[in-house]
Coordinates of C-alpha atoms and ligand atoms in Angstrom, one line a residue:
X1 CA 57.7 -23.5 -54.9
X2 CA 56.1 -20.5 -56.4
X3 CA 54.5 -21.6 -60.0
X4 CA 51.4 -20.8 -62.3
X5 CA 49.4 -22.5 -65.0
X6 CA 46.9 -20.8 -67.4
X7 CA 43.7 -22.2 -69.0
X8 CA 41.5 -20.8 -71.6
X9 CA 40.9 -20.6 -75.2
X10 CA 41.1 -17.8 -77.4
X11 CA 37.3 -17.2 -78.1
X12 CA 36.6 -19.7 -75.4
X13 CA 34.7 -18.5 -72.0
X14 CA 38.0 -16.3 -70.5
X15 CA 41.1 -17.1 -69.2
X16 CA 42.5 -18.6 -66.0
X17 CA 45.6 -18.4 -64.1
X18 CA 46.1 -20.3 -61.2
X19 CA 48.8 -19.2 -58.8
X20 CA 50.3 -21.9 -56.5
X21 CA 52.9 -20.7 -53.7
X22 CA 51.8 -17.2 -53.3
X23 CA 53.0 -15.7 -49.9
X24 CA 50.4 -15.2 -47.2
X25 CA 50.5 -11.5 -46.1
X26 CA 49.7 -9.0 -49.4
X27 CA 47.6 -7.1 -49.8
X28 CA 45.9 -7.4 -53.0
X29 CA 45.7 -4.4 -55.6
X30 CA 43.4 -5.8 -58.1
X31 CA 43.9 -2.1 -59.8
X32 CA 47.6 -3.0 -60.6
X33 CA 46.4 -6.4 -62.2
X34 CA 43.6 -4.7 -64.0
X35 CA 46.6 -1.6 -65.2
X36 CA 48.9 -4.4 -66.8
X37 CA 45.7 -6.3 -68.8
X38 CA 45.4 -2.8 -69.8
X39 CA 48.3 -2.3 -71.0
X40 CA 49.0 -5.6 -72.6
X41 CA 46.1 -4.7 -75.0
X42 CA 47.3 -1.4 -75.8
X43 CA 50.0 -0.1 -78.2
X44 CA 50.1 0.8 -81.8
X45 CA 49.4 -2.1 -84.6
X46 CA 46.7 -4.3 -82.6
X47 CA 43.9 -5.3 -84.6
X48 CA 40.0 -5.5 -84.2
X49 CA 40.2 -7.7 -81.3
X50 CA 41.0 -5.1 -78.4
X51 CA 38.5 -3.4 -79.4
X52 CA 36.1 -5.8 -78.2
X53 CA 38.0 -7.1 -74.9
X54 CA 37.9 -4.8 -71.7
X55 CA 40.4 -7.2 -69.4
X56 CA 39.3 -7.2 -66.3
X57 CA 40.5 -9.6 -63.4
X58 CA 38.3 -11.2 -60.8
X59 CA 40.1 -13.5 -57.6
X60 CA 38.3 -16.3 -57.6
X61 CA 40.5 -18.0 -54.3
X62 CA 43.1 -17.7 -52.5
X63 CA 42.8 -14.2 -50.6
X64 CA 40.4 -13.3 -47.7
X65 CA 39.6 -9.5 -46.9
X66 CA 41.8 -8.1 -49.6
X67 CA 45.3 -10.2 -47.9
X68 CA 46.6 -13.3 -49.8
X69 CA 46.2 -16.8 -47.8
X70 CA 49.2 -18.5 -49.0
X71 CA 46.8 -21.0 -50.7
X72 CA 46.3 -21.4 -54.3
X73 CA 44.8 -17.9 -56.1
X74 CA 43.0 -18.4 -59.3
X75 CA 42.5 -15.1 -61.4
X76 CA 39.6 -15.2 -64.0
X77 CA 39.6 -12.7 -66.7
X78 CA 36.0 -13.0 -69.0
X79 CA 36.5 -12.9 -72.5
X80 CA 33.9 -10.8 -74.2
X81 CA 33.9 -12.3 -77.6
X82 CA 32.9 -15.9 -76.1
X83 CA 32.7 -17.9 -79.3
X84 CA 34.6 -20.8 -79.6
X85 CA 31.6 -22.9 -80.6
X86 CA 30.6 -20.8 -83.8
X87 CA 34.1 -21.0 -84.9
X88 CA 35.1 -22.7 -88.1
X89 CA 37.9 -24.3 -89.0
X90 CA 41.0 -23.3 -91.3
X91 CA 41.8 -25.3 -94.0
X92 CA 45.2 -23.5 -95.0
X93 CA 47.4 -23.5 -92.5
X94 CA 49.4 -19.9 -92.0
X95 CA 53.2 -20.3 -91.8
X96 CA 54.9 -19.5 -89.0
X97 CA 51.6 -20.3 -86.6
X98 CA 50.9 -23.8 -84.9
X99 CA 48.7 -24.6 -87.4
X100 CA 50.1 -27.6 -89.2
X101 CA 52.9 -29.0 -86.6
X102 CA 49.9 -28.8 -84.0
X103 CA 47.1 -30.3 -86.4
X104 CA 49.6 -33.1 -87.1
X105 CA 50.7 -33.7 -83.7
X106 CA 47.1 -33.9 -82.2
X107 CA 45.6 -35.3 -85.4
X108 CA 43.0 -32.7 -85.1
X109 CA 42.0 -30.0 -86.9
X110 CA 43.8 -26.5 -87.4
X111 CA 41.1 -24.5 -85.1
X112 CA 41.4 -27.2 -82.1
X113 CA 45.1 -25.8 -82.2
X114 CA 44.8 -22.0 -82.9
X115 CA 42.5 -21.7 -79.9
X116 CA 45.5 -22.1 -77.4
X117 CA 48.3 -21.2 -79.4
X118 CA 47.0 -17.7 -80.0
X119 CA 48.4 -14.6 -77.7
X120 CA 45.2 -14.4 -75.9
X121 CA 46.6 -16.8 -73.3
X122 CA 49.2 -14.2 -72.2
X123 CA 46.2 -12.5 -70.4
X124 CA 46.9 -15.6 -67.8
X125 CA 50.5 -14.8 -67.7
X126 CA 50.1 -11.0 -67.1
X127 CA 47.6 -11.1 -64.6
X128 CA 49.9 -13.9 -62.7
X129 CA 53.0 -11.5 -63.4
X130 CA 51.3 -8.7 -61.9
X131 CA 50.2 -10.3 -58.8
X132 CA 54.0 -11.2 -58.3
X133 CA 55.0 -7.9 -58.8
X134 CA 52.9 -6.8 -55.7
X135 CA 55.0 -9.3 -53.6
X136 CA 58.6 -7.8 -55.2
X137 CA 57.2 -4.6 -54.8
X138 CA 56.9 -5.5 -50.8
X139 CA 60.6 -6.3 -50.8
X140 CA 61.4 -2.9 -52.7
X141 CA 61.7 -5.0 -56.2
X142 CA 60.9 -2.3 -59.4
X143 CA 60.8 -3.4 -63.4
X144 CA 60.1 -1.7 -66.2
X145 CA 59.9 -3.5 -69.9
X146 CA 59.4 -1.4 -72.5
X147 CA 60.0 -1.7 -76.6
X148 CA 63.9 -1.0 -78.2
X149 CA 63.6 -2.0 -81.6
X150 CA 60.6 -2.0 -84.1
X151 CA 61.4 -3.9 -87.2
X152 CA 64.5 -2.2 -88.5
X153 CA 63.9 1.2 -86.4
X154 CA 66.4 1.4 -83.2
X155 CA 64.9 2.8 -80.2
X156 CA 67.6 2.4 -77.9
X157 CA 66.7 3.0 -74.4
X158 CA 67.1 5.7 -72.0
X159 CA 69.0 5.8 -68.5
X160 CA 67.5 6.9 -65.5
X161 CA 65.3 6.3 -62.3
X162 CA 62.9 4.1 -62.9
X163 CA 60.1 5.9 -62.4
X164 CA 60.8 8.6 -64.8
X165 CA 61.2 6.1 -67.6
X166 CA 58.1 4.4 -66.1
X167 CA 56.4 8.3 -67.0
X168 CA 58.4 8.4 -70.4
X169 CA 57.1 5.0 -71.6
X170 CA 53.6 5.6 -70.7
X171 CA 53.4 8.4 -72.8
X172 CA 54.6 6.9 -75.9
X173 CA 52.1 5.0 -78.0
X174 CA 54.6 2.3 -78.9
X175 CA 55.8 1.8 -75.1
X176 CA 59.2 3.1 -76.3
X177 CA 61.4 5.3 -74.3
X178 CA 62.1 7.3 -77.1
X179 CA 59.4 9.7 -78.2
X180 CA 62.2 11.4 -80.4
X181 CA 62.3 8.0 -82.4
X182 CA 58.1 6.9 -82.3
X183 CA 56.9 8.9 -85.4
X184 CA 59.2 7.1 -87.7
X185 CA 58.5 3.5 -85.8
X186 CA 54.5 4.5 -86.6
X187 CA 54.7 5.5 -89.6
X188 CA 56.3 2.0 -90.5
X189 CA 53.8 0.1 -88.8
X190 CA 51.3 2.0 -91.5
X191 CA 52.6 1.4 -94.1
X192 CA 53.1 -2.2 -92.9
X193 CA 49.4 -2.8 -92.4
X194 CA 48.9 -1.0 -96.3
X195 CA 51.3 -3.8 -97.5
X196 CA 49.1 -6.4 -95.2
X197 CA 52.1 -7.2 -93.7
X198 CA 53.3 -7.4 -90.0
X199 CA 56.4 -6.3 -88.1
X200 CA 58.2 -7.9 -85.1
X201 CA 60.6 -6.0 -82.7
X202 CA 63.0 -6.0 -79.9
X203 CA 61.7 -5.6 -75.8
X204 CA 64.2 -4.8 -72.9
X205 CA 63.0 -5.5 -69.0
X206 CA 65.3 -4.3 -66.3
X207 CA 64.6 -5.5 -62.8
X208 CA 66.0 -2.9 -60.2
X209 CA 66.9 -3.2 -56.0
X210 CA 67.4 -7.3 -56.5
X211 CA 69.0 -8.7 -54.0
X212 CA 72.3 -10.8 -53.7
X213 CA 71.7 -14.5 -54.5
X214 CA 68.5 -15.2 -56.4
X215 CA 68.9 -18.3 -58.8
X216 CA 72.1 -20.7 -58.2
X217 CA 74.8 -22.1 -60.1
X218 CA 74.9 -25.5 -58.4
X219 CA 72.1 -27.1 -60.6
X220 CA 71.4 -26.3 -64.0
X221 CA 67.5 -26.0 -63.8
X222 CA 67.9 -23.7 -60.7
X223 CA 70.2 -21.1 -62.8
X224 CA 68.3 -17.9 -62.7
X225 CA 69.2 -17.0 -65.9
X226 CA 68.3 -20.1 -67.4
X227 CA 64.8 -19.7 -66.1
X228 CA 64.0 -16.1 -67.2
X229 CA 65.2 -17.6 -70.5
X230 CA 62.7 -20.2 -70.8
X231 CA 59.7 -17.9 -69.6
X232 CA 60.4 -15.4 -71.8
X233 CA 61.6 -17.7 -75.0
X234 CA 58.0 -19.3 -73.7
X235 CA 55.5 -16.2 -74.7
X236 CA 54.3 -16.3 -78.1
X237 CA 56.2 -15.1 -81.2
X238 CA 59.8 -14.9 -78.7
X239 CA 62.7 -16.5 -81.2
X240 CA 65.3 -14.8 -78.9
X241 CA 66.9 -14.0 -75.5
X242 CA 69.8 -12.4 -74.4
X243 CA 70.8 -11.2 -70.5
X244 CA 73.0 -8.7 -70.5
X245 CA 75.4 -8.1 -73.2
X246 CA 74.5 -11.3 -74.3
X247 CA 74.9 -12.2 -78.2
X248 CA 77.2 -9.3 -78.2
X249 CA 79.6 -10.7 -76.0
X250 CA 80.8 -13.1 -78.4
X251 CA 82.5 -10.6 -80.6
X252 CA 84.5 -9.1 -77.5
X253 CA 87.7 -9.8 -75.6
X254 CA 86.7 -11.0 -71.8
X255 CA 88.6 -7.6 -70.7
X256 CA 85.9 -5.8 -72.6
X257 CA 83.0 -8.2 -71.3
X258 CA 82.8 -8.5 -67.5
X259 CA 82.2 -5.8 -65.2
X260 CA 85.3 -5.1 -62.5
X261 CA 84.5 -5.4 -58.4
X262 CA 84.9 -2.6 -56.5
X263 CA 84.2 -1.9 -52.4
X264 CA 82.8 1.0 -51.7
X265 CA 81.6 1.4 -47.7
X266 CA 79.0 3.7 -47.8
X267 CA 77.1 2.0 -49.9
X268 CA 77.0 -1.2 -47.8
X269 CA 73.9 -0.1 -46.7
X270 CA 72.3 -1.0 -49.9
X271 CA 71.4 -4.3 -51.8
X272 CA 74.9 -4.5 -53.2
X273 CA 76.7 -4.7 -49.9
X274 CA 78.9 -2.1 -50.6
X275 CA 80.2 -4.2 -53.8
X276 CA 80.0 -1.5 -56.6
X277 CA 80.4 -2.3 -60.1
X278 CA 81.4 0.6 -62.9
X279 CA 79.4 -1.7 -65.9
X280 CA 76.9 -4.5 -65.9
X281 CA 77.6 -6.3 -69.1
X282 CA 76.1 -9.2 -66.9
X283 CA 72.8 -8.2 -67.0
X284 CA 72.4 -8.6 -63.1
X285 CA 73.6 -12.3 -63.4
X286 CA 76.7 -14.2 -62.7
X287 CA 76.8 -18.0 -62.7
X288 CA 72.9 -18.7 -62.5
X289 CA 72.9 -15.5 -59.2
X290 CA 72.0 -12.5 -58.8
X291 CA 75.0 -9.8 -58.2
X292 CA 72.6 -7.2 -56.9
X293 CA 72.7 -5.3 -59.7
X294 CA 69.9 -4.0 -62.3
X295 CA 68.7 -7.3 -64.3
X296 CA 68.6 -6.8 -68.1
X297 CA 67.1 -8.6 -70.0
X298 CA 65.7 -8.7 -74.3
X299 CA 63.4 -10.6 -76.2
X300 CA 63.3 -10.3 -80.1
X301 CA 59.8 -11.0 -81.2
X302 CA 59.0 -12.5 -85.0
X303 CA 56.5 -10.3 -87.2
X304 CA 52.7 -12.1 -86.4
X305 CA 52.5 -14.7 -88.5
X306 CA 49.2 -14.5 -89.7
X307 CA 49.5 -11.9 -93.0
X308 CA 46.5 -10.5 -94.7
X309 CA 48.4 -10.3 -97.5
X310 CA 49.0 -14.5 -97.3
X311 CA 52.1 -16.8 -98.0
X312 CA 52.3 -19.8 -99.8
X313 CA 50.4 -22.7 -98.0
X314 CA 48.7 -25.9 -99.0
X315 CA 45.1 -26.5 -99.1
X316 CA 44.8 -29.9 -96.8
X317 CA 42.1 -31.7 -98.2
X318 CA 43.3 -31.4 -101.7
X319 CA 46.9 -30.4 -100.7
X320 CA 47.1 -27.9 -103.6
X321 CA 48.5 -25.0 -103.4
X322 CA 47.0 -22.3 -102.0
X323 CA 47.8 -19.1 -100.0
X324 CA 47.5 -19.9 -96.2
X325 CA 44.7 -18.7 -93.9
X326 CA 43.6 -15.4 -92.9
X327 CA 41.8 -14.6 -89.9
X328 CA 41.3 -11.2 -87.9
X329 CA 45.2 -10.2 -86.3
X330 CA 47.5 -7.7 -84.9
X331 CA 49.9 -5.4 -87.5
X332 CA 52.6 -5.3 -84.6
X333 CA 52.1 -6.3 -81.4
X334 CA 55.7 -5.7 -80.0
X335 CA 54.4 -2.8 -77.3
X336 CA 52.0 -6.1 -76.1
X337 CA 55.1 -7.9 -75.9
X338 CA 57.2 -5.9 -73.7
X339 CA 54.1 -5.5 -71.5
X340 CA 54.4 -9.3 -71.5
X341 CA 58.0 -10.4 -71.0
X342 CA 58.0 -7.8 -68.0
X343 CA 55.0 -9.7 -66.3
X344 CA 56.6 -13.1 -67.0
X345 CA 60.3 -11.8 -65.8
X346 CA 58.1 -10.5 -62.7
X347 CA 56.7 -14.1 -61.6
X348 CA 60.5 -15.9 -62.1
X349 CA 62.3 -13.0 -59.9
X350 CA 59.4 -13.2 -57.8
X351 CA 59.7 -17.6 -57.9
X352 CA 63.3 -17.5 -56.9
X353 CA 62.8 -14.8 -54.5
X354 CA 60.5 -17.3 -52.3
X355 CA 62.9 -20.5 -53.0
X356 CA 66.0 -18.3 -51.3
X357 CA 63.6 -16.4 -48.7
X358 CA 60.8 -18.7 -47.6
X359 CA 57.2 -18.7 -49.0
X360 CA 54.8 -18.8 -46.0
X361 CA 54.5 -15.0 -44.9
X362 CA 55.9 -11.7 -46.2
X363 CA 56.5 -10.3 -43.1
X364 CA 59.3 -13.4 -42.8
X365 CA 60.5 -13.2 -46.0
X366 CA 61.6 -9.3 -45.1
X367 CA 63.2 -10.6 -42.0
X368 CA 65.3 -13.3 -44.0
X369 CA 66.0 -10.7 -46.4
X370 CA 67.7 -8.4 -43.5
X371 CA 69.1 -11.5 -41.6
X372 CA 71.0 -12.3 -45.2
X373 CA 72.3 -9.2 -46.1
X374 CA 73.6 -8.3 -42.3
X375 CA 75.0 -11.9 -42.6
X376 CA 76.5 -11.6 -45.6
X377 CA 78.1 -8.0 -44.2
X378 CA 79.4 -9.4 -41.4
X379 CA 81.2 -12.1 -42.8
Ligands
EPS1 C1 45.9 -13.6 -82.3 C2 45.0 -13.0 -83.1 C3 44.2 -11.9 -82.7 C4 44.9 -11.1 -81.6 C5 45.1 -12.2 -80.5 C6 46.2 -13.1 -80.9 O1 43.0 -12.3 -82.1 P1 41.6 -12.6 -82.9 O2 42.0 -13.7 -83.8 O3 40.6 -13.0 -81.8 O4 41.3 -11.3 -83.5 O5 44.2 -10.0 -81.1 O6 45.4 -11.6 -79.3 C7 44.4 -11.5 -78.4 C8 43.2 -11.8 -78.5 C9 44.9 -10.8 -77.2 O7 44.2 -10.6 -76.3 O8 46.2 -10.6 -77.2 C10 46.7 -14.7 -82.7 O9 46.5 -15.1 -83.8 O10 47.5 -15.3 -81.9

């Protein structure tokens, strides 16, 4: 079984992910780690905070000369503003945040909480992410995540190869495909931070060259599908997920909703198997599998809940009213997100990738993969 945990606070020492499962055989770019902690920081609306981190990861196990082992790999990424024991505590708790379910549950106070709960943990789950992506990327597995919605602005999303949207989305300060559409989606998050407000938004992820048969149906907590949902539900701020057509597919007749099968020889060759489909209102899933076509998946994000310009709260010693908390934030940080949710997608495709192909060696995970695919040919 391929998993991860993270460790680390906020303004604590750093952050830790520690990899268990990982594939003997890869070599290890730390440069494509280092390129998605990056990212995650970048994009327009982020606040004070990324001005002071400079993400960088360092493998503190689990590889030898550059290769993974197939043991444990911890990544450790330093937090520069180290601080946790300076910080004092909120009295106010900000709706929408941890603050008072978590105070309550832990019968602690509001900063013992805010520590964990904030974003700053998603370092773990990018730099996890991007490792995983080395190992799809030695089976020929590409994503891309990138932002389609910002607040009420549409920025629907481009067709293409991959790696021309990959160029398009790097240009674009929101990590948009839609440069047409970014001034207007800017000029919103402006005026958002004048009104000390904050926006939320909608990311998209497509997974491309998947093979046939990741995920299951025959047990519920094997279904693919189920799984990306709960990793991507998981990040911070997430109050949605669709795969595919997803919510959309309600309001349609099933003629309208699934995507015909068609054989087409010459392309038998390829992940599909020669199985060709005109649409993929599936998303790249039927029944908890893979179809071996493109995964697509979104995650709406809720604006950041901590507002300079405050909601109603209760002051906990006294519990008077009072606005709620405010503490150095982010304006917008759906570019973040989608820089997230593709990491996080990376580690499950990469998770049920091992459980149907073996998780000792690379090199035999690319043999099962051919030894599948010409069994499933010649069937
Ligand atoms: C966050 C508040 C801000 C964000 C933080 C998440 O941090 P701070 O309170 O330290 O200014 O910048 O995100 C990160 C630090 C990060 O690296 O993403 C929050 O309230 O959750």
């Amino acid at each position: 079984m391929l998993r991860y945990w993270t460790a680390g606070e906020s303004h604590g020492k750093g952050i830790l992910a520690v990899i268990d499962g990982f594939p003997c055989g890869i070599a290890v770019d730390t440069g494509v780690i280092d390129r998605e902690l990056e990212r995650r920081q970048g994009g327009y609306g982020r606040g004070g905070r990324q001005r002071l981190e400079q993400d960088r990861v360092e493998i503190l196990s689990g590889t030898w000369r550059g290769m993974t082992l197939g043991s444990p790999i911890a990544l450790w990424i330093k937090n520069n503003d180290y601080k946790i024991e300076k910080m004092e505590d909120l009295d106010r708790p900000r709706p929408g945040h941890g603050d008072l379910s978590g105070s309550i549950k832990y019968l602690t106070s509001i900063r013992a909480i805010l520590e964990r709960a904030s974003a700053r943990e998603t370092v773990g789950r990018v730099a996890a992410g991007a490792l995983a992506r080395q190992l799809l990327a030695a089976v020929g597995i590409d994503l891309l995540g990138y932002v389609v919605a910002l607040g009420p602005i549409d920025l629907p999303p481009r067709q293409g190869r991959l790696d021309e949207l990959r160029a398009l989305r790097d240009q674009s300060p929101l990590f948009s495909l839609r440069p047409d559409k970014d001034p207007e989606a800017l000029q919103l998050i402006d005026d958002c931070r004048k009104e000390g407000d904050t926006l939320g938004g909608v990311v998209e992820v497509r997974v491309e060259n998947v093979p046939f048969g990741l995920g299951t149906h025959a047990q519920w907590d094997r279904k693919l599908d189920g799984r990306l949902a709960q990793a991507v539900m998981a990040v911070q701020a997430i109050k949605g997920v669709e795969i595919g057509l997803g919510f959309q597919a309600a309001r349609r007749f099933g003629s309208q909703t699934h995507d015909p099968i068609a054989y087409d020889p010459s392309r038998a060759g390829e992940r599909c198997l020669g199985f060709v489909r005109p649409t993929n209102r599936a998303g790249g899933i039927e029944a908890g599998m893979t179809n071996a076509q493109p995964i697509l998946i979104r995650a709406a994000m809720k604006p950041i809940s901590t507002l300079a310009k405050p909601l109603e709260s209760v002051h906990l010693p006294t519990k008077q009213p009072q606005a709620a908390a405010y503490e150095r934030s982010d304006v917008c940080a759906v570019s973040a997100a989608a820089v997230i949710v593709e990491n996080v997608v990376a580690f499950e495709i990469a998770a049920a990738l091992v459980e149907k192909f073996g998780q000792d060696n690379i090199e035999e995970i690319r043999r099962r993969i051919d030894l599948f695919e010409e069994m499933a040919r010649n069937r």
